[in-house]
Structure formats: structure tokens, C-alpha cells
Short mmCIF file of C-alpha atoms in Angstrom, two decimals:
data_model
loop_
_atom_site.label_atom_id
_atom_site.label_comp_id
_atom_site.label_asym_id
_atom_site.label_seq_id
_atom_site.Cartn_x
_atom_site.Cartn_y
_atom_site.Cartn_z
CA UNK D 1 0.00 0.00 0.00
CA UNK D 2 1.54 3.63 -0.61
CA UNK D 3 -0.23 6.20 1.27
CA UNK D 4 -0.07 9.53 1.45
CA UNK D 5 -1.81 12.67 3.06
CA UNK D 6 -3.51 15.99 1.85
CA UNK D 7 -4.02 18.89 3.75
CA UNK D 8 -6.10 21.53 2.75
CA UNK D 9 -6.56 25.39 3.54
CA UNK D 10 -8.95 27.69 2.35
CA UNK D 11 -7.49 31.49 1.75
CA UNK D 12 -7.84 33.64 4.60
CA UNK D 13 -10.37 36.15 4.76
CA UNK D 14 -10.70 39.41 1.91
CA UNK D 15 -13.43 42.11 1.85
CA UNK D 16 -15.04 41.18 -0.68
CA UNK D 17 -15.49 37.67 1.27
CA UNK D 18 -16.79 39.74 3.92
CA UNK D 19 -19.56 41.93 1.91
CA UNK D 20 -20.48 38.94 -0.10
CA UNK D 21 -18.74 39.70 -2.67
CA UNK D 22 -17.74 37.33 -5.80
CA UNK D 23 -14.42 36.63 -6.32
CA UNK D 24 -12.62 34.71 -8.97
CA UNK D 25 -9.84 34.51 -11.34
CA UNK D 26 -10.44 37.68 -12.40
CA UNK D 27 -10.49 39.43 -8.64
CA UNK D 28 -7.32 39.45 -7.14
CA UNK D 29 -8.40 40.79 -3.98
CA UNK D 30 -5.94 41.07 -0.93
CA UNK D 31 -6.47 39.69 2.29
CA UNK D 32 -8.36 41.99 5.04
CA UNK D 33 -6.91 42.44 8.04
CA UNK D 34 -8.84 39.84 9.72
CA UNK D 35 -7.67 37.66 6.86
CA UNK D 36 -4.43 37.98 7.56
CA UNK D 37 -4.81 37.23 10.96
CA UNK D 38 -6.18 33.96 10.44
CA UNK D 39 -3.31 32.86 8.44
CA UNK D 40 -0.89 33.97 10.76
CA UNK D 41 -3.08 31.77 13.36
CA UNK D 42 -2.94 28.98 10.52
CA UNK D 43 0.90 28.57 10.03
CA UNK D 44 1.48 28.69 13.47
CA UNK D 45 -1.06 26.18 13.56
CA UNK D 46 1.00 24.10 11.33
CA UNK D 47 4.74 24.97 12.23
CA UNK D 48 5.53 21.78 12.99
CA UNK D 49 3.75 19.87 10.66
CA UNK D 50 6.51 18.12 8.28
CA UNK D 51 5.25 18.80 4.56
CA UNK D 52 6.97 17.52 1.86
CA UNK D 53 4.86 19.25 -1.12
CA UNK D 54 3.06 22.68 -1.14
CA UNK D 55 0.71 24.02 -4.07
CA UNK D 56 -0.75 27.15 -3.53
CA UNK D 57 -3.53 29.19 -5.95
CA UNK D 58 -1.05 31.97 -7.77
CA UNK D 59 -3.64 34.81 -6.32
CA UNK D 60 -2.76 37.73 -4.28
CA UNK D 61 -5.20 36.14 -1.36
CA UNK D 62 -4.19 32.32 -1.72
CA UNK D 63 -8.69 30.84 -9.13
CA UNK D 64 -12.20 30.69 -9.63
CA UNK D 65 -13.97 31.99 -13.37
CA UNK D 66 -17.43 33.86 -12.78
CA UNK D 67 -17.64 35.51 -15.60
CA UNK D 68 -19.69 38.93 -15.99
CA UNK D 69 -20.72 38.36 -12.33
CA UNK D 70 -17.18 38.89 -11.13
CA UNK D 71 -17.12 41.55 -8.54
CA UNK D 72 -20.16 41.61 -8.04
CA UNK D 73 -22.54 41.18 -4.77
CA UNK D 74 -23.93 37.48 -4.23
CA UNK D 75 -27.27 38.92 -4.34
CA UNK D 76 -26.55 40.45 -8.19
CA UNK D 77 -25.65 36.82 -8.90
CA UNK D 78 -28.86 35.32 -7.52
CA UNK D 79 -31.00 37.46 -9.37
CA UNK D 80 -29.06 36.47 -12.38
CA UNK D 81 -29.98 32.98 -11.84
CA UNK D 82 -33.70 33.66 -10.89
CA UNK D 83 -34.18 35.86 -13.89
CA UNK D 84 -32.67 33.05 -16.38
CA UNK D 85 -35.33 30.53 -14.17
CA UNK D 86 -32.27 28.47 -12.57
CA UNK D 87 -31.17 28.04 -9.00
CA UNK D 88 -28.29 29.91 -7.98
CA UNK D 89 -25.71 27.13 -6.63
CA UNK D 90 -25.71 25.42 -10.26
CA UNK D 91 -26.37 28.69 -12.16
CA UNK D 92 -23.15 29.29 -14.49
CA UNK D 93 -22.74 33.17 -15.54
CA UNK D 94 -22.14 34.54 -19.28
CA UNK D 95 -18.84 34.05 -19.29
CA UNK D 96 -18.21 31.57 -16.06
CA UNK D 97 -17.16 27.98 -15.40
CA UNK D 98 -20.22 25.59 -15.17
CA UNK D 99 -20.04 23.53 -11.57
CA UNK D 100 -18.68 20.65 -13.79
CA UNK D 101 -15.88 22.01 -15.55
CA UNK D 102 -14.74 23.25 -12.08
CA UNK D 103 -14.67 19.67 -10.82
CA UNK D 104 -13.11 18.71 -13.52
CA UNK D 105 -10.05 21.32 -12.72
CA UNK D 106 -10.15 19.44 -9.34
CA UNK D 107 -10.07 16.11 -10.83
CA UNK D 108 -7.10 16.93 -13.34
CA UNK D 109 -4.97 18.53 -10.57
CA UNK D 110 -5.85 15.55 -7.69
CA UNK D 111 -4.91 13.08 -10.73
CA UNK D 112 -1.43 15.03 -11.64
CA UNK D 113 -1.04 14.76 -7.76
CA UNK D 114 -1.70 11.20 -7.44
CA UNK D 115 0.85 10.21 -10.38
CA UNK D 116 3.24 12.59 -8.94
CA UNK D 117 3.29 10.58 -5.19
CA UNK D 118 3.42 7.59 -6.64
CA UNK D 119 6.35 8.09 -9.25
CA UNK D 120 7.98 9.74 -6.54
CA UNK D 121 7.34 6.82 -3.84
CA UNK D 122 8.94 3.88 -6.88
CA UNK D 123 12.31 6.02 -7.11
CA UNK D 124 12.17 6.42 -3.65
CA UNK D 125 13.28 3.33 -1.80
CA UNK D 126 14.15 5.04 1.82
CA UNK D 127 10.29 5.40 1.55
CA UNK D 128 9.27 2.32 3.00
CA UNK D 129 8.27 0.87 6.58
CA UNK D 130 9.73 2.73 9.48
CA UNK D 131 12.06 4.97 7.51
CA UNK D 132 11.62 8.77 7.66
CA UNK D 133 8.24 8.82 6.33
CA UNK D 134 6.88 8.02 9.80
CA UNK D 135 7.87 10.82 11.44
CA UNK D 136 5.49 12.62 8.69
CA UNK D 137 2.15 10.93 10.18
CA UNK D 138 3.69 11.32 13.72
CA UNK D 139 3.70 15.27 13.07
CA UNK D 140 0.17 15.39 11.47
CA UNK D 141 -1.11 13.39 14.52
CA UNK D 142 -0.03 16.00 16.89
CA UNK D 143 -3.35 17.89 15.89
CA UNK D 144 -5.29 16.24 13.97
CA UNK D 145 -7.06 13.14 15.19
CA UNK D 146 -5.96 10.50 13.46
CA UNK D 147 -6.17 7.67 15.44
CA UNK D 148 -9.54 8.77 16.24
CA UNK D 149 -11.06 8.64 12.83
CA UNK D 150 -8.92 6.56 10.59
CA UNK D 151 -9.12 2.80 9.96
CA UNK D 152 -6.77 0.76 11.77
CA UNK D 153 -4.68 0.57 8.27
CA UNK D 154 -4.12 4.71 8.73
CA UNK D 155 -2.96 4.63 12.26
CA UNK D 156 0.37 5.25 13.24
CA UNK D 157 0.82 1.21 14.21
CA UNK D 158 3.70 -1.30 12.55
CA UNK D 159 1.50 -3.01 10.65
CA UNK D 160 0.36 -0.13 8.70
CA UNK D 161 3.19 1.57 6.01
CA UNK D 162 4.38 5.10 6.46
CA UNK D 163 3.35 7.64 4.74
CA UNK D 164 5.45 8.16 1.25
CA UNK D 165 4.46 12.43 0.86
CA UNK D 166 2.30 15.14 3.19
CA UNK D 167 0.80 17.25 0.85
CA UNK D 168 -0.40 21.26 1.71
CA UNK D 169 -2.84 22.86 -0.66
CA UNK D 170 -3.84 26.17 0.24
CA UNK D 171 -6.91 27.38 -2.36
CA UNK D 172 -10.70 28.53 -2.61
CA UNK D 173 -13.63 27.91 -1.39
CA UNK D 174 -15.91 26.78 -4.23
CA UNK D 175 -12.77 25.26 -5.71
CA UNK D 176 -12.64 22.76 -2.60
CA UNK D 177 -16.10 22.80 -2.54
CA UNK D 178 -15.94 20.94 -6.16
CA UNK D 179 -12.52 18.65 -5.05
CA UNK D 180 -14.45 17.32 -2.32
CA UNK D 181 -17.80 16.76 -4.07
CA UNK D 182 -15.40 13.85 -6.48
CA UNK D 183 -13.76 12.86 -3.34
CA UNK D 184 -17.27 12.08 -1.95
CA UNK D 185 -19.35 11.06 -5.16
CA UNK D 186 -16.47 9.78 -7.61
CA UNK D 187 -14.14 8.21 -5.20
CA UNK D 188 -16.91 7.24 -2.53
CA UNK D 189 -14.48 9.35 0.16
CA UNK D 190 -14.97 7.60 3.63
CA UNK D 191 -15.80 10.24 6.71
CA UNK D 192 -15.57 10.24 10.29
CA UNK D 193 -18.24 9.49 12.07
CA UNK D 194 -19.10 12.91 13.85
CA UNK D 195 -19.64 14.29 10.16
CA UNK D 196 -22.32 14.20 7.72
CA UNK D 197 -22.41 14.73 3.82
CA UNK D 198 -24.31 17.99 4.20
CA UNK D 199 -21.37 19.20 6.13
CA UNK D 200 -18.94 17.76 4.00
CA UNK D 201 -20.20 19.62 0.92
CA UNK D 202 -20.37 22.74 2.55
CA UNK D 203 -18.25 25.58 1.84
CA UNK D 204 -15.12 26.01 4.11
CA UNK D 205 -14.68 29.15 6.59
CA UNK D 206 -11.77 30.88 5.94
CA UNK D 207 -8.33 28.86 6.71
CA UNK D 208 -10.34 26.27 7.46
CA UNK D 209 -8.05 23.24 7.39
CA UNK D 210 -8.73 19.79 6.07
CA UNK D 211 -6.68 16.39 6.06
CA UNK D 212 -7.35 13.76 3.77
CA UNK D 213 -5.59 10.09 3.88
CA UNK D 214 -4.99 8.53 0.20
CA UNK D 215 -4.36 5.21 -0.40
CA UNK D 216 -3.19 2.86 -3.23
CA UNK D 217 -3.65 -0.70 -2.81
CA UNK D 218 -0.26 -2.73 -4.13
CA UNK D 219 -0.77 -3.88 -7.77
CA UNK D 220 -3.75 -1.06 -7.52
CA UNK D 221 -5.10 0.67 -11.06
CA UNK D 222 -7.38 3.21 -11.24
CA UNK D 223 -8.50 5.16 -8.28
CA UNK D 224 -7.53 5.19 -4.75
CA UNK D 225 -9.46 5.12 -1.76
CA UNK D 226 -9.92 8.69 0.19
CA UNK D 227 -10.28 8.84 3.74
CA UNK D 228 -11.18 11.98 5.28
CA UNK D 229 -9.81 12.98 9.55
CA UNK D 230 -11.35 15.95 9.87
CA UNK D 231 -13.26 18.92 7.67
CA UNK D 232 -12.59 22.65 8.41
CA UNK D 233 -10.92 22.39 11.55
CA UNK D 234 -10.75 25.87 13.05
CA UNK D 235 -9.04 25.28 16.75
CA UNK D 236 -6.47 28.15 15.41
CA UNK D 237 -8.94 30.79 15.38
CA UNK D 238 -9.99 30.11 18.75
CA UNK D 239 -8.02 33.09 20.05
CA UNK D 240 -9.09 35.75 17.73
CA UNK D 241 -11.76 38.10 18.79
CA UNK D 242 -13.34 38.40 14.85
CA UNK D 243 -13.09 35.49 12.37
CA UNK D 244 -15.48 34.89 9.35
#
């Protein structure tokens, strides 16, 4: 089995998050000073967490496509989508990304990821059972509950292989939004107990953080099996006095 984990972080908070706003590739919108705040509170969150890839959206504030109804308030949008008869969530804007090509940006980058791990794990031989790659899981179980939500083949025990890569995204909300939908309806994602798929396809706060475990069974084609620890954990926002 080579196994590997995914962590991620939506974009602290912006203005425009915070006067409902829309925001895409086509806003670049800085952080507010709440925002940056939170992701202060977020990397000291995860100083000591041992990650050995980071991707990060190329905008100013972590790339969404609205089209004409970038920059514009929510409420602009939903009378877009009541005027042209449709429902808001799956209403796509002159111009915008339908709900399914956005997915489908998710799926393409997850798969890149996937082939990436794994190429990486074959050339990698020190990447096997008690070699360095356990101190990876050990650092990731400091705060997130791992033992407490994964199967017994994710736990930190010797019969279980250490983790080959511990992967940090940091991107946006209705990006994740669509990664986790084909984690949950494509790859039939797993989720702790405590949570519910209502939850789990709800947006994420800002710097909310979630951890995903992916597996590949040896000899394994196709897709792997997702198992989610925790959604939108905020515990590092607990000190701030204002958070979104």
C-alpha cells in the first residue's frame, strides 16, 4: 500500500469575502486584516507539521472563473440565476465555469497529484516501513485526530506503512467545494463518524483546514481510496476576537 496525506486550507479572509462579494480569477483581492490574521493563526497552527509538497492558488489572497458576475454582490448573482429561471448554486454566468468544468479542474490537478506521489514513492526506496516517512504521520497526529477517525490501516501502528508524501494545498472555497464533491461522489471518500455529507459539501470558513488520507492498494489501477480525519478544523482561530 503507498499512502499519502492531503491537507487543505482555504485562503484567509478578503473584503469582498466579507460583503459577499464574488471573487474569482479575475479578482485578485488582498487579504483583510482579519484575513491575515487567520493565516498567521494557521501557520502557526502548522509549524511543525513536516510537509513535503506545497501548491498554492497563484492569487494575491491564496482561481475561480465567474464571468460577468465577477465583482459583483452574491445577491446580483442570484437574481441572475432567478431571472434566467435556474437556481443559484448550479447557475453558471455569461462568461463563467459551469459547476462541472470546475470539478473537472479538481479532478485533473488531484490526478497530476496522485501520479506525482506515486512516481515519486517507486524512485524512492528510503520510503518504506519505518524509515523517515513516519515521522510525517507522527507530526500530522499531533493535531489532527488521526487515530480517532482513521481505519486501523491509517494509524500510526507497525503493521500499517508510512506515509510516502504530506501534501499542503492552500486554495478557494468553491474550488474545494468541487474537489471534495469527487472525493465524496467519484471516489466514494470515507468520513468520520461525527460528520455528515451535508457538512462535507459545505463551503469552508476561511483557513479552514482539512486532512485527507490517500491510499493505493499494491498492484492497484485506477482510483484510490480517500479517507477523510477531519473537515474545516478551526481550533487556530480560537483566540481571535473576529473570524469569518
Amino acid at each position: 500500500m503507498t499512502r499519502f496525506a492531503l491537507t487543505v486550507v482555504r485562503h484567509g479572509e478578503t473584503r469582498f469575502n466579507k460583503e459577499k462579494i464574488i471573487q474569482g480569477q479575475g479578482v485578485d483581492e488582498p487579504l483583510s486584516e482579519t484575513g491575515f490574521k487567520q493565516a498567521a493563526a494557521a501557520g502557526i497552527f502548522l509549524n511543525n507539521v513536516k510537509f513535503t509538497h506545497v501548491f498554492s492558488s497563484d492569487l494575491t489572497r491564496t482561481r475561480q472563473k465567474y464571468g460577468v458576475a465577477e465583482g459583483r454582490a452574491l445577491s446580483e448573482l442570484r437574481a441572475m440565476a432567478k431571472a434566467a429561471g435556474e437556481e443559484c448554486p448550479v447557475f453558471t454566468p455569461p462568461g463563467g465555469e459551469t459547476l462541472d468544468q470546475v470539478k473537472m479542474r479538481g479532478k485533473d490537478f488531484f490526478d497530476i497529484l496522485c501520479q506525482l506521489i506515486l512516481q515519486e514513492a517507486g524512485e524512492n526506496e528510503q520510503f518504506s516501513r519505518g524509515a523517515p516517512s513516519n515521522c510525517l504521520e507522527t507530526s500530522l497526529a499531533e493535531i489532527f485526530p488521526l487515530g480517532k477517525n482513521c481505519p486501523s490501516e491509517s494509524n500510526s501502528d507497525s503493521s500499517a506503512p508510512g506515509l510516502v508524501a504530506s501534501v499542503l494545498v492552500v486554495s478557494h472555497g468553491a474550488y474545494m467545494k468541487s474537489l471534495f464533491n469527487y472525493f465524496l461522489t467519484d471516489l466514494k471518500c470515507s468520513l468520520p463518524t461525527s460528520l455528515n455529507k451535508s457538512e462535507f459539501m459545505s463551503v469552508s470558513p476561511n483557513t479552514g483546514i482539512s486532512l485527507f488520507i490517500i491510499n493505493f492498494e499494491k498492484g492497484q489501477e485506477g482510483k484510490p481510496t480517500v479517507q477523510c480525519v477531519c473537515m474545516y478544523l478551526q481550533d487556530h482561530l480560537s483566540g481571535m476576537t473576529e473570524t469569518c
